[in-house]
Amino acid sequence: MLNEILPFALPINKIAIAGTCLWALALYIACSSLRYWITEQLDRWFHFAESLYLPQDELQRTRKSRASQNAFYASIFSIFPFLAAGILCDYGVDLSLGRSWSISLGILACMGCAVYELGRRSGEL
């Protein structure tokens, strides 16, 4: 379908996309404090950017809805640094072990990081 829209061929490597997403998910799960920090900083930046463009009466009137919208956007955009790190991890696995290992190690990393996160949360109680 993409070949019908674009006049040139765009090769898509499905293994690289799957490996990158798996590594990004593993890093997203494992680095929860970094994830919360990135989300908080993006939320603060969105609030600051809005205050530059909207008048004060409009800011006060729509504060509650904008706060929830900014929190949603911050949580969505906080994924991108982990996707970049996932690209680097997947590329490193491809260089060192070969393409056939990227998905296997990505799944293993997701399971290991999920077990780590569960243990970390139960240790906080």
Tab-separated table of N, CA and C in Angstrom:
chain	number	residue	atom	x	y	z
A	1	MET	N	0.815	-1.191	0.000
A	1	MET	CA	0.000	0.000	0.000
A	1	MET	C	0.861	1.258	0.000
A	2	LEU	N	1.969	1.222	0.727
A	2	LEU	CA	2.854	2.375	0.767
A	2	LEU	C	3.504	2.600	-0.589
A	3	ASN	N	3.735	1.527	-1.325
A	3	ASN	CA	4.332	1.650	-2.658
A	3	ASN	C	3.386	2.293	-3.654
A	4	GLU	N	2.085	2.208	-3.415
A	4	GLU	CA	1.122	2.843	-4.296
A	4	GLU	C	1.066	4.350	-4.087
A	5	ILE	N	1.359	4.802	-2.872
A	5	ILE	CA	1.291	6.225	-2.563
A	5	ILE	C	2.583	6.936	-2.961
A	6	LEU	N	3.707	6.344	-2.593
A	6	LEU	CA	4.997	6.966	-2.867
A	6	LEU	C	5.550	6.504	-4.215
A	7	PRO	N	6.208	7.394	-4.958
A	7	PRO	CA	6.763	7.002	-6.262
A	7	PRO	C	8.088	6.246	-6.161
A	8	PHE	N	8.589	6.031	-4.966
A	8	PHE	CA	9.851	5.307	-4.792
A	8	PHE	C	9.651	4.214	-3.752
A	9	ALA	N	10.546	3.251	-3.770
A	9	ALA	CA	10.466	2.130	-2.836
A	9	ALA	C	11.092	2.529	-1.501
A	10	LEU	N	10.412	2.225	-0.427
A	10	LEU	CA	10.894	2.518	0.918
A	10	LEU	C	11.027	1.197	1.664
A	11	PRO	N	12.265	0.692	1.792
A	11	PRO	CA	12.428	-0.602	2.473
A	11	PRO	C	12.182	-0.454	3.975
A	12	ILE	N	11.392	-1.347	4.524
A	12	ILE	CA	11.074	-1.339	5.943
A	12	ILE	C	11.604	-2.633	6.542
A	13	ASN	N	12.483	-2.497	7.524
A	13	ASN	CA	13.059	-3.649	8.196
A	13	ASN	C	12.215	-3.951	9.431
A	14	LYS	N	11.387	-4.970	9.336
A	14	LYS	CA	10.454	-5.299	10.418
A	14	LYS	C	11.167	-5.818	11.653
A	15	ILE	N	12.277	-6.504	11.475
A	15	ILE	CA	13.023	-7.029	12.615
A	15	ILE	C	13.634	-5.887	13.410
A	16	ALA	N	14.141	-4.872	12.730
A	16	ALA	CA	14.736	-3.725	13.422
A	16	ALA	C	13.668	-2.936	14.182
A	17	ILE	N	12.495	-2.787	13.609
A	17	ILE	CA	11.412	-2.067	14.284
A	17	ILE	C	10.960	-2.833	15.516
A	18	ALA	N	10.794	-4.149	15.391
A	18	ALA	CA	10.368	-4.958	16.535
A	18	ALA	C	11.427	-4.971	17.627
A	19	GLY	N	12.684	-5.129	17.253
A	19	GLY	CA	13.758	-5.127	18.242
A	19	GLY	C	13.882	-3.790	18.945
A	20	THR	N	13.775	-2.700	18.197
A	20	THR	CA	13.841	-1.369	18.788
A	20	THR	C	12.704	-1.136	19.771
A	21	CYS	N	11.503	-1.525	19.396
A	21	CYS	CA	10.352	-1.336	20.293
A	21	CYS	C	10.466	-2.196	21.544
A	22	LEU	N	10.972	-3.400	21.408
A	22	LEU	CA	11.151	-4.249	22.579
A	22	LEU	C	12.194	-3.677	23.524
A	23	TRP	N	13.314	-3.196	22.992
A	23	TRP	CA	14.335	-2.595	23.833
A	23	TRP	C	13.828	-1.316	24.468
A	24	ALA	N	13.058	-0.520	23.724
A	24	ALA	CA	12.503	0.713	24.286
A	24	ALA	C	11.538	0.399	25.425
A	25	LEU	N	10.724	-0.635	25.260
A	25	LEU	CA	9.805	-1.037	26.323
A	25	LEU	C	10.569	-1.509	27.556
A	26	ALA	N	11.624	-2.277	27.348
A	26	ALA	CA	12.421	-2.751	28.477
A	26	ALA	C	13.048	-1.585	29.228
A	27	LEU	N	13.585	-0.614	28.511
A	27	LEU	CA	14.176	0.546	29.163
A	27	LEU	C	13.129	1.416	29.835
A	28	TYR	N	11.955	1.524	29.239
A	28	TYR	CA	10.853	2.300	29.820
A	28	TYR	C	10.401	1.680	31.140
A	29	ILE	N	10.361	0.367	31.186
A	29	ILE	CA	9.957	-0.321	32.421
A	29	ILE	C	11.048	-0.212	33.478
A	30	ALA	N	12.303	-0.390	33.080
A	30	ALA	CA	13.398	-0.457	34.048
A	30	ALA	C	13.738	0.898	34.653
A	31	CYS	N	13.637	1.947	33.887
A	31	CYS	CA	14.059	3.280	34.348
A	31	CYS	C	12.852	4.107	34.766
A	32	SER	N	12.147	3.677	35.796
A	32	SER	CA	10.913	4.354	36.181
A	32	SER	C	11.177	5.748	36.740
A	33	SER	N	12.249	5.937	37.494
A	33	SER	CA	12.518	7.270	38.031
A	33	SER	C	12.871	8.243	36.916
A	34	LEU	N	13.628	7.790	35.928
A	34	LEU	CA	13.927	8.635	34.777
A	34	LEU	C	12.667	8.931	33.978
A	35	ARG	N	11.802	7.948	33.853
A	35	ARG	CA	10.540	8.138	33.131
A	35	ARG	C	9.682	9.197	33.802
A	36	TYR	N	9.565	9.133	35.136
A	36	TYR	CA	8.772	10.131	35.856
A	36	TYR	C	9.404	11.516	35.758
A	37	TRP	N	10.731	11.577	35.796
A	37	TRP	CA	11.407	12.861	35.703
A	37	TRP	C	11.193	13.493	34.330
A	38	ILE	N	11.318	12.703	33.265
A	38	ILE	CA	11.110	13.224	31.911
A	38	ILE	C	9.677	13.702	31.739
A	39	THR	N	8.714	12.934	32.241
A	39	THR	CA	7.308	13.326	32.128
A	39	THR	C	7.048	14.624	32.876
A	40	GLU	N	7.615	14.766	34.058
A	40	GLU	CA	7.422	15.982	34.849
A	40	GLU	C	8.047	17.189	34.159
A	41	GLN	N	9.227	17.019	33.597
A	41	GLN	CA	9.876	18.136	32.914
A	41	GLN	C	9.118	18.538	31.653
A	42	LEU	N	8.604	17.587	30.913
A	42	LEU	CA	7.793	17.915	29.736
A	42	LEU	C	6.501	18.610	30.131
A	43	ASP	N	5.886	18.162	31.208
A	43	ASP	CA	4.663	18.800	31.693
A	43	ASP	C	4.931	20.250	32.090
A	44	ARG	N	6.030	20.477	32.783
A	44	ARG	CA	6.396	21.851	33.161
A	44	ARG	C	6.647	22.700	31.930
A	45	TRP	N	7.319	22.122	30.936
A	45	TRP	CA	7.608	22.883	29.724
A	45	TRP	C	6.327	23.219	28.958
A	46	PHE	N	5.390	22.276	28.878
A	46	PHE	CA	4.117	22.547	28.201
A	46	PHE	C	3.353	23.660	28.901
A	47	HIS	N	3.341	23.657	30.230
A	47	HIS	CA	2.662	24.735	30.973
A	47	HIS	C	3.345	26.075	30.708
A	48	PHE	N	4.665	26.098	30.699
A	48	PHE	CA	5.390	27.337	30.424
A	48	PHE	C	5.118	27.833	29.009
A	49	ALA	N	5.133	26.933	28.034
A	49	ALA	CA	4.901	27.330	26.642
A	49	ALA	C	3.496	27.870	26.446
A	50	GLU	N	2.523	27.299	27.142
A	50	GLU	CA	1.153	27.815	27.045
A	50	GLU	C	1.041	29.202	27.637
A	51	SER	N	1.741	29.444	28.728
A	51	SER	CA	1.642	30.748	29.385
A	51	SER	C	2.211	31.863	28.517
A	52	LEU	N	3.048	31.536	27.567
A	52	LEU	CA	3.603	32.550	26.683
A	52	LEU	C	2.609	33.012	25.625
A	53	TYR	N	1.678	32.142	25.246
A	53	TYR	CA	0.813	32.435	24.107
A	53	TYR	C	-0.636	32.740	24.463
A	54	LEU	N	-1.083	32.363	25.632
A	54	LEU	CA	-2.477	32.587	25.998
A	54	LEU	C	-2.603	33.755	26.960
A	55	PRO	N	-3.678	34.524	26.870
A	55	PRO	CA	-3.899	35.598	27.844
A	55	PRO	C	-4.206	35.025	29.234
A	56	GLN	N	-3.981	35.808	30.267
A	56	GLN	CA	-4.118	35.336	31.642
A	56	GLN	C	-5.553	34.917	31.980
A	57	ASP	N	-6.549	35.630	31.488
A	57	ASP	CA	-7.931	35.238	31.804
A	57	ASP	C	-8.285	33.901	31.158
A	58	GLU	N	-7.760	33.657	29.968
A	58	GLU	CA	-7.977	32.367	29.307
A	58	GLU	C	-7.243	31.252	30.047
A	59	LEU	N	-6.054	31.535	30.550
A	59	LEU	CA	-5.303	30.545	31.323
A	59	LEU	C	-6.057	30.125	32.578
A	60	GLN	N	-6.623	31.090	33.281
A	60	GLN	CA	-7.345	30.784	34.522
A	60	GLN	C	-8.649	30.042	34.248
A	61	ARG	N	-9.305	30.403	33.159
A	61	ARG	CA	-10.602	29.797	32.859
A	61	ARG	C	-10.466	28.326	32.458
A	62	THR	N	-9.419	27.977	31.750
A	62	THR	CA	-9.272	26.615	31.231
A	62	THR	C	-8.130	25.853	31.906
A	63	ARG	N	-7.810	26.207	33.135
A	63	ARG	CA	-6.656	25.611	33.822
A	63	ARG	C	-6.793	24.098	33.992
A	64	LYS	N	-7.943	23.628	34.422
A	64	LYS	CA	-8.102	22.200	34.715
A	64	LYS	C	-7.996	21.342	33.458
A	65	SER	N	-8.656	21.753	32.397
A	65	SER	CA	-8.613	20.956	31.168
A	65	SER	C	-7.231	20.998	30.533
A	66	ARG	N	-6.556	22.139	30.577
A	66	ARG	CA	-5.218	22.232	30.006
A	66	ARG	C	-4.212	21.428	30.809
A	67	ALA	N	-4.383	21.369	32.128
A	67	ALA	CA	-3.460	20.589	32.959
A	67	ALA	C	-3.543	19.104	32.616
A	68	SER	N	-4.747	18.595	32.448
A	68	SER	CA	-4.884	17.182	32.095
A	68	SER	C	-4.406	16.921	30.668
A	69	GLN	N	-4.640	17.849	29.764
A	69	GLN	CA	-4.164	17.696	28.389
A	69	GLN	C	-2.634	17.728	28.347
A	70	ASN	N	-2.020	18.626	29.101
A	70	ASN	CA	-0.556	18.693	29.137
A	70	ASN	C	0.046	17.439	29.759
A	71	ALA	N	-0.594	16.895	30.777
A	71	ALA	CA	-0.097	15.666	31.392
A	71	ALA	C	-0.179	14.502	30.398
A	72	PHE	N	-1.250	14.464	29.621
A	72	PHE	CA	-1.387	13.421	28.599
A	72	PHE	C	-0.305	13.548	27.544
A	73	TYR	N	-0.100	14.753	27.019
A	73	TYR	CA	0.935	14.954	26.006
A	73	TYR	C	2.324	14.660	26.562
A	74	ALA	N	2.579	15.026	27.802
A	74	ALA	CA	3.887	14.757	28.408
A	74	ALA	C	4.125	13.262	28.532
A	75	SER	N	3.096	12.507	28.897
A	75	SER	CA	3.274	11.060	29.013
A	75	SER	C	3.482	10.414	27.648
A	76	ILE	N	2.855	10.943	26.611
A	76	ILE	CA	3.053	10.413	25.258
A	76	ILE	C	4.463	10.743	24.754
A	77	PHE	N	4.894	11.987	24.927
A	77	PHE	CA	6.194	12.404	24.414
A	77	PHE	C	7.355	11.858	25.240
A	78	SER	N	7.091	11.365	26.437
A	78	SER	CA	8.176	10.796	27.246
A	78	SER	C	8.654	9.450	26.689
A	79	ILE	N	7.952	8.909	25.735
A	79	ILE	CA	8.340	7.645	25.115
A	79	ILE	C	9.527	7.835	24.174
A	80	PHE	N	9.642	8.991	23.555
A	80	PHE	CA	10.633	9.191	22.502
A	80	PHE	C	12.089	9.054	22.949
A	81	PRO	N	12.491	9.537	24.123
A	81	PRO	CA	13.882	9.268	24.531
A	81	PRO	C	14.178	7.777	24.694
A	82	PHE	N	13.193	7.024	25.147
A	82	PHE	CA	13.388	5.584	25.298
A	82	PHE	C	13.426	4.885	23.938
A	83	LEU	N	12.697	5.416	22.969
A	83	LEU	CA	12.801	4.869	21.607
A	83	LEU	C	14.187	5.124	21.028
A	84	ALA	N	14.748	6.291	21.296
A	84	ALA	CA	16.103	6.582	20.820
A	84	ALA	C	17.119	5.645	21.476
A	85	ALA	N	16.970	5.418	22.781
A	85	ALA	CA	17.865	4.486	23.468
A	85	ALA	C	17.642	3.055	22.982
A	86	GLY	N	16.395	2.717	22.648
A	86	GLY	CA	16.093	1.396	22.096
A	86	GLY	C	16.747	1.181	20.746
A	87	ILE	N	16.812	2.240	19.940
A	87	ILE	CA	17.501	2.144	18.654
A	87	ILE	C	18.977	1.832	18.876
A	88	LEU	N	19.583	2.521	19.845
A	88	LEU	CA	21.003	2.276	20.125
A	88	LEU	C	21.248	0.861	20.651
A	89	CYS	N	20.376	0.386	21.541
A	89	CYS	CA	20.530	-0.977	22.071
A	89	CYS	C	20.358	-2.012	20.972
A	90	ASP	N	19.355	-1.822	20.134
A	90	ASP	CA	19.120	-2.765	19.037
A	90	ASP	C	20.282	-2.753	18.055
A	91	TYR	N	20.809	-1.594	17.768
A	91	TYR	CA	21.952	-1.494	16.867
A	91	TYR	C	23.179	-2.174	17.470
A	92	GLY	N	23.377	-2.009	18.776
A	92	GLY	CA	24.492	-2.667	19.441
A	92	GLY	C	24.381	-4.181	19.406
A	93	VAL	N	23.182	-4.690	19.616
A	93	VAL	CA	22.977	-6.149	19.544
A	93	VAL	C	23.191	-6.635	18.119
A	94	ASP	N	22.724	-5.870	17.135
A	94	ASP	CA	22.934	-6.260	15.738
A	94	ASP	C	24.411	-6.307	15.380
A	95	LEU	N	25.168	-5.349	15.866
A	95	LEU	CA	26.604	-5.332	15.558
A	95	LEU	C	27.354	-6.458	16.262
A	96	SER	N	26.986	-6.730	17.497
A	96	SER	CA	27.770	-7.696	18.263
A	96	SER	C	27.328	-9.141	18.028
A	97	LEU	N	26.050	-9.413	18.046
A	97	LEU	CA	25.570	-10.795	17.964
A	97	LEU	C	24.902	-11.158	16.640
A	98	GLY	N	24.464	-10.177	15.907
A	98	GLY	CA	23.789	-10.455	14.638
A	98	GLY	C	22.297	-10.158	14.724
A	99	ARG	N	21.681	-10.082	13.553
A	99	ARG	CA	20.281	-9.679	13.459
A	99	ARG	C	19.330	-10.688	14.112
A	100	SER	N	19.668	-11.954	14.130
A	100	SER	CA	18.746	-12.962	14.647
A	100	SER	C	18.570	-12.873	16.163
A	101	TRP	N	19.470	-12.192	16.850
A	101	TRP	CA	19.385	-12.105	18.309
A	101	TRP	C	18.625	-10.881	18.807
A	102	SER	N	18.325	-9.934	17.963
A	102	SER	CA	17.773	-8.666	18.456
A	102	SER	C	16.392	-8.839	19.090
A	103	ILE	N	15.534	-9.623	18.475
A	103	ILE	CA	14.199	-9.822	19.041
A	103	ILE	C	14.269	-10.716	20.275
A	104	SER	N	15.083	-11.748	20.236
A	104	SER	CA	15.196	-12.655	21.382
A	104	SER	C	15.705	-11.933	22.626
A	105	LEU	N	16.760	-11.140	22.456
A	105	LEU	CA	17.288	-10.405	23.607
A	105	LEU	C	16.361	-9.275	24.031
A	106	GLY	N	15.608	-8.714	23.098
A	106	GLY	CA	14.627	-7.690	23.460
A	106	GLY	C	13.520	-8.259	24.332
A	107	ILE	N	13.039	-9.443	23.984
A	107	ILE	CA	12.018	-10.099	24.810
A	107	ILE	C	12.584	-10.458	26.169
A	108	LEU	N	13.794	-10.970	26.202
A	108	LEU	CA	14.444	-11.318	27.462
A	108	LEU	C	14.660	-10.076	28.325
A	109	ALA	N	15.049	-8.972	27.713
A	109	ALA	CA	15.232	-7.722	28.456
A	109	ALA	C	13.907	-7.216	29.007
A	110	CYS	N	12.828	-7.328	28.242
A	110	CYS	CA	11.511	-6.916	28.740
A	110	CYS	C	11.092	-7.732	29.953
A	111	MET	N	11.274	-9.038	29.885
A	111	MET	CA	10.899	-9.889	31.022
A	111	MET	C	11.772	-9.598	32.237
A	112	GLY	N	13.081	-9.456	32.028
A	112	GLY	CA	13.967	-9.171	33.144
A	112	GLY	C	13.682	-7.828	33.787
A	113	CYS	N	13.419	-6.813	32.976
A	113	CYS	CA	13.115	-5.487	33.521
A	113	CYS	C	11.764	-5.468	34.215
A	114	ALA	N	10.798	-6.230	33.726
A	114	ALA	CA	9.494	-6.297	34.384
A	114	ALA	C	9.608	-6.975	35.751
A	115	VAL	N	10.400	-8.031	35.832
A	115	VAL	CA	10.614	-8.696	37.119
A	115	VAL	C	11.338	-7.755	38.078
A	116	TYR	N	12.325	-7.017	37.568
A	116	TYR	CA	13.042	-6.045	38.396
A	116	TYR	C	12.085	-4.980	38.925
A	117	GLU	N	11.231	-4.464	38.054
A	117	GLU	CA	10.290	-3.407	38.475
A	117	GLU	C	9.298	-3.927	39.509
A	118	LEU	N	8.811	-5.151	39.328
A	118	LEU	CA	7.917	-5.736	40.330
A	118	LEU	C	8.611	-5.903	41.669
A	119	GLY	N	9.847	-6.357	41.651
A	119	GLY	CA	10.604	-6.501	42.891
A	119	GLY	C	10.891	-5.174	43.542
A	120	ARG	N	11.183	-4.160	42.740
A	120	ARG	CA	11.460	-2.823	43.277
A	120	ARG	C	10.224	-2.239	43.924
A	121	ARG	N	9.082	-2.413	43.294
A	121	ARG	CA	7.837	-1.882	43.869
A	121	ARG	C	7.418	-2.625	45.129
A	122	SER	N	7.603	-3.931	45.160
A	122	SER	CA	7.235	-4.661	46.372
A	122	SER	C	8.212	-4.366	47.495
A	123	GLY	N	9.441	-3.991	47.179
A	123	GLY	CA	10.412	-3.622	48.197
A	123	GLY	C	10.131	-2.264	48.803
A	124	GLU	N	9.381	-1.409	48.103
A	124	GLU	CA	9.037	-0.072	48.620
A	124	GLU	C	7.962	-0.135	49.686
A	125	LEU	N	7.152	-1.182	49.690
A	125	LEU	CA	6.039	-1.262	50.636
A	125	LEU	C	6.470	-1.518	52.026
